[in-house]
Amino acid sequence: MRSMSVRARPHFCSLNAAVDILSGKWKILLLWELLEQPRRFGELRRLVPGIREKVLIEQLRELEADGVVARKAFDGTRLHVEYSLTEAGVALTRALEPLTQWSLEHVVPR
């Protein structure tokens, strides 16, 4: 079953819509990995240690439904799938950079 896009759900606060897209233990890490370059499913599984395959599939589907991740299937002797950020995904990830800086300055011990 595909997840309902955040855009299809009612939101009373625009920030809440962005937080809904990012909700999930692994989504921000997945976006960070995809910012560098498109990745195959197996690469993402290796780059995000501790994530279960089922959860990875669910989180990628949700990000795709929300329009921040694109999924492209390649035909060949073995079918493979590649995930990349959409323009909206790049913009969302870039919007997280100030939050990362704040965390480094105020939360993460030095």
mmCIF file of C-alpha atoms in Angstrom:
data_model
loop_
_atom_site.group_PDB
_atom_site.id
_atom_site.type_symbol
_atom_site.label_atom_id
_atom_site.label_comp_id
_atom_site.label_asym_id
_atom_site.label_seq_id
_atom_site.Cartn_x
_atom_site.Cartn_y
_atom_site.Cartn_z
ATOM 1 C CA MET A 1 0.000 0.000 0.000
ATOM 2 C CA ARG A 2 1.364 3.409 -0.955
ATOM 3 C CA SER A 3 1.495 6.159 1.612
ATOM 4 C CA MET A 4 -0.712 9.205 1.281
ATOM 5 C CA SER A 5 1.238 12.263 0.274
ATOM 6 C CA VAL A 6 1.654 14.931 2.907
ATOM 7 C CA ARG A 7 0.164 17.324 0.356
ATOM 8 C CA ALA A 8 -3.113 15.416 0.457
ATOM 9 C CA ARG A 9 -3.438 15.758 4.245
ATOM 10 C CA PRO A 10 -4.836 18.880 5.890
ATOM 11 C CA HIS A 11 -2.321 21.112 7.685
ATOM 12 C CA PHE A 12 -3.071 24.088 9.861
ATOM 13 C CA CYS A 13 0.541 25.230 9.955
ATOM 14 C CA SER A 14 2.927 25.290 7.001
ATOM 15 C CA LEU A 15 5.862 24.246 9.177
ATOM 16 C CA ASN A 16 3.877 21.216 10.290
ATOM 17 C CA ALA A 17 3.703 20.065 6.648
ATOM 18 C CA ALA A 18 7.511 20.136 6.359
ATOM 19 C CA VAL A 19 7.909 18.326 9.671
ATOM 20 C CA ASP A 20 5.454 15.663 8.457
ATOM 21 C CA ILE A 21 7.613 15.055 5.388
ATOM 22 C CA LEU A 22 10.706 14.654 7.568
ATOM 23 C CA SER A 23 9.043 12.561 10.265
ATOM 24 C CA GLY A 24 10.575 9.150 10.511
ATOM 25 C CA LYS A 25 13.756 8.010 12.140
ATOM 26 C CA TRP A 26 15.738 7.636 8.914
ATOM 27 C CA LYS A 27 14.386 10.199 6.440
ATOM 28 C CA ILE A 28 16.866 12.980 7.129
ATOM 29 C CA LEU A 29 19.780 10.538 6.843
ATOM 30 C CA LEU A 30 18.386 9.251 3.548
ATOM 31 C CA LEU A 31 18.028 12.795 2.192
ATOM 32 C CA TRP A 32 21.606 13.576 3.244
ATOM 33 C CA GLU A 33 22.935 10.513 1.401
ATOM 34 C CA LEU A 34 20.923 11.356 -1.709
ATOM 35 C CA LEU A 35 22.177 14.944 -1.714
ATOM 36 C CA GLU A 36 25.640 13.760 -2.716
ATOM 37 C CA GLN A 37 24.473 11.669 -5.680
ATOM 38 C CA PRO A 38 21.740 9.266 -6.802
ATOM 39 C CA ARG A 39 21.954 5.951 -4.976
ATOM 40 C CA ARG A 40 20.821 2.412 -5.564
ATOM 41 C CA PHE A 41 18.724 0.688 -2.929
ATOM 42 C CA GLY A 42 21.587 -1.525 -1.749
ATOM 43 C CA GLU A 43 23.885 1.482 -1.402
ATOM 44 C CA LEU A 44 21.365 3.236 0.819
ATOM 45 C CA ARG A 45 20.991 0.128 2.945
ATOM 46 C CA ARG A 46 24.778 0.034 3.480
ATOM 47 C CA LEU A 47 25.155 3.798 4.011
ATOM 48 C CA VAL A 48 22.460 3.941 6.696
ATOM 49 C CA PRO A 49 23.510 1.230 9.157
ATOM 50 C CA GLY A 50 20.772 -0.127 11.370
ATOM 51 C CA ILE A 51 17.889 0.499 9.004
ATOM 52 C CA ARG A 52 15.786 -2.561 8.249
ATOM 53 C CA GLU A 53 14.956 -3.275 4.613
ATOM 54 C CA LYS A 54 11.203 -2.990 5.201
ATOM 55 C CA VAL A 55 11.606 0.404 6.877
ATOM 56 C CA LEU A 56 13.921 1.628 4.103
ATOM 57 C CA ILE A 57 11.301 0.696 1.511
ATOM 58 C CA GLU A 58 8.541 2.447 3.486
ATOM 59 C CA GLN A 59 10.532 5.617 4.073
ATOM 60 C CA LEU A 60 11.619 5.863 0.424
ATOM 61 C CA ARG A 61 8.011 5.369 -0.719
ATOM 62 C CA GLU A 62 6.827 8.122 1.617
ATOM 63 C CA LEU A 63 9.541 10.506 0.415
ATOM 64 C CA GLU A 64 8.621 9.673 -3.183
ATOM 65 C CA ALA A 65 4.901 10.243 -2.499
ATOM 66 C CA ASP A 66 5.790 13.628 -0.992
ATOM 67 C CA GLY A 67 7.707 14.629 -4.112
ATOM 68 C CA VAL A 68 11.170 14.957 -2.570
ATOM 69 C CA VAL A 69 12.673 11.712 -3.887
ATOM 70 C CA ALA A 70 12.475 10.311 -7.414
ATOM 71 C CA ARG A 71 12.644 6.588 -8.162
ATOM 72 C CA LYS A 72 13.954 5.396 -11.521
ATOM 73 C CA ALA A 73 13.948 1.761 -12.598
ATOM 74 C CA PHE A 74 16.540 0.588 -15.130
ATOM 75 C CA ASP A 75 16.003 -2.441 -17.344
ATOM 76 C CA GLY A 76 18.877 -4.728 -18.067
ATOM 77 C CA THR A 77 19.984 -8.222 -17.333
ATOM 78 C CA ARG A 78 19.122 -7.386 -13.735
ATOM 79 C CA LEU A 79 16.535 -4.769 -12.913
ATOM 80 C CA HIS A 80 17.881 -2.101 -10.594
ATOM 81 C CA VAL A 81 16.376 0.981 -9.050
ATOM 82 C CA GLU A 82 18.043 4.289 -8.371
ATOM 83 C CA TYR A 83 16.825 7.013 -6.025
ATOM 84 C CA SER A 84 17.638 10.697 -6.334
ATOM 85 C CA LEU A 85 16.442 13.985 -4.923
ATOM 86 C CA THR A 86 13.948 16.059 -6.848
ATOM 87 C CA GLU A 87 14.355 19.841 -6.983
ATOM 88 C CA ALA A 88 12.018 20.031 -3.982
ATOM 89 C CA GLY A 89 14.173 17.452 -2.188
ATOM 90 C CA VAL A 90 17.354 19.433 -2.801
ATOM 91 C CA ALA A 91 15.648 22.599 -1.549
ATOM 92 C CA LEU A 92 14.367 20.794 1.555
ATOM 93 C CA THR A 93 17.793 19.348 2.317
ATOM 94 C CA ARG A 94 19.438 22.755 1.868
ATOM 95 C CA ALA A 95 16.838 24.238 4.230
ATOM 96 C CA LEU A 96 18.081 21.814 6.907
ATOM 97 C CA GLU A 97 21.651 23.170 6.791
ATOM 98 C CA PRO A 98 20.975 26.044 9.265
ATOM 99 C CA LEU A 99 19.344 23.550 11.617
ATOM 100 C CA THR A 100 22.456 21.394 11.380
ATOM 101 C CA GLN A 101 24.616 24.407 12.225
ATOM 102 C CA TRP A 102 22.385 25.260 15.197
ATOM 103 C CA SER A 103 22.698 21.692 16.449
ATOM 104 C CA LEU A 104 26.485 21.817 16.198
ATOM 105 C CA GLU A 105 26.574 25.068 18.160
ATOM 106 C CA HIS A 106 24.010 24.248 20.857
ATOM 107 C CA VAL A 107 23.453 20.510 21.190
ATOM 108 C CA VAL A 108 26.335 18.366 20.013
ATOM 109 C CA PRO A 109 29.117 18.204 22.638
ATOM 110 C CA ARG A 110 32.514 19.316 21.462
#
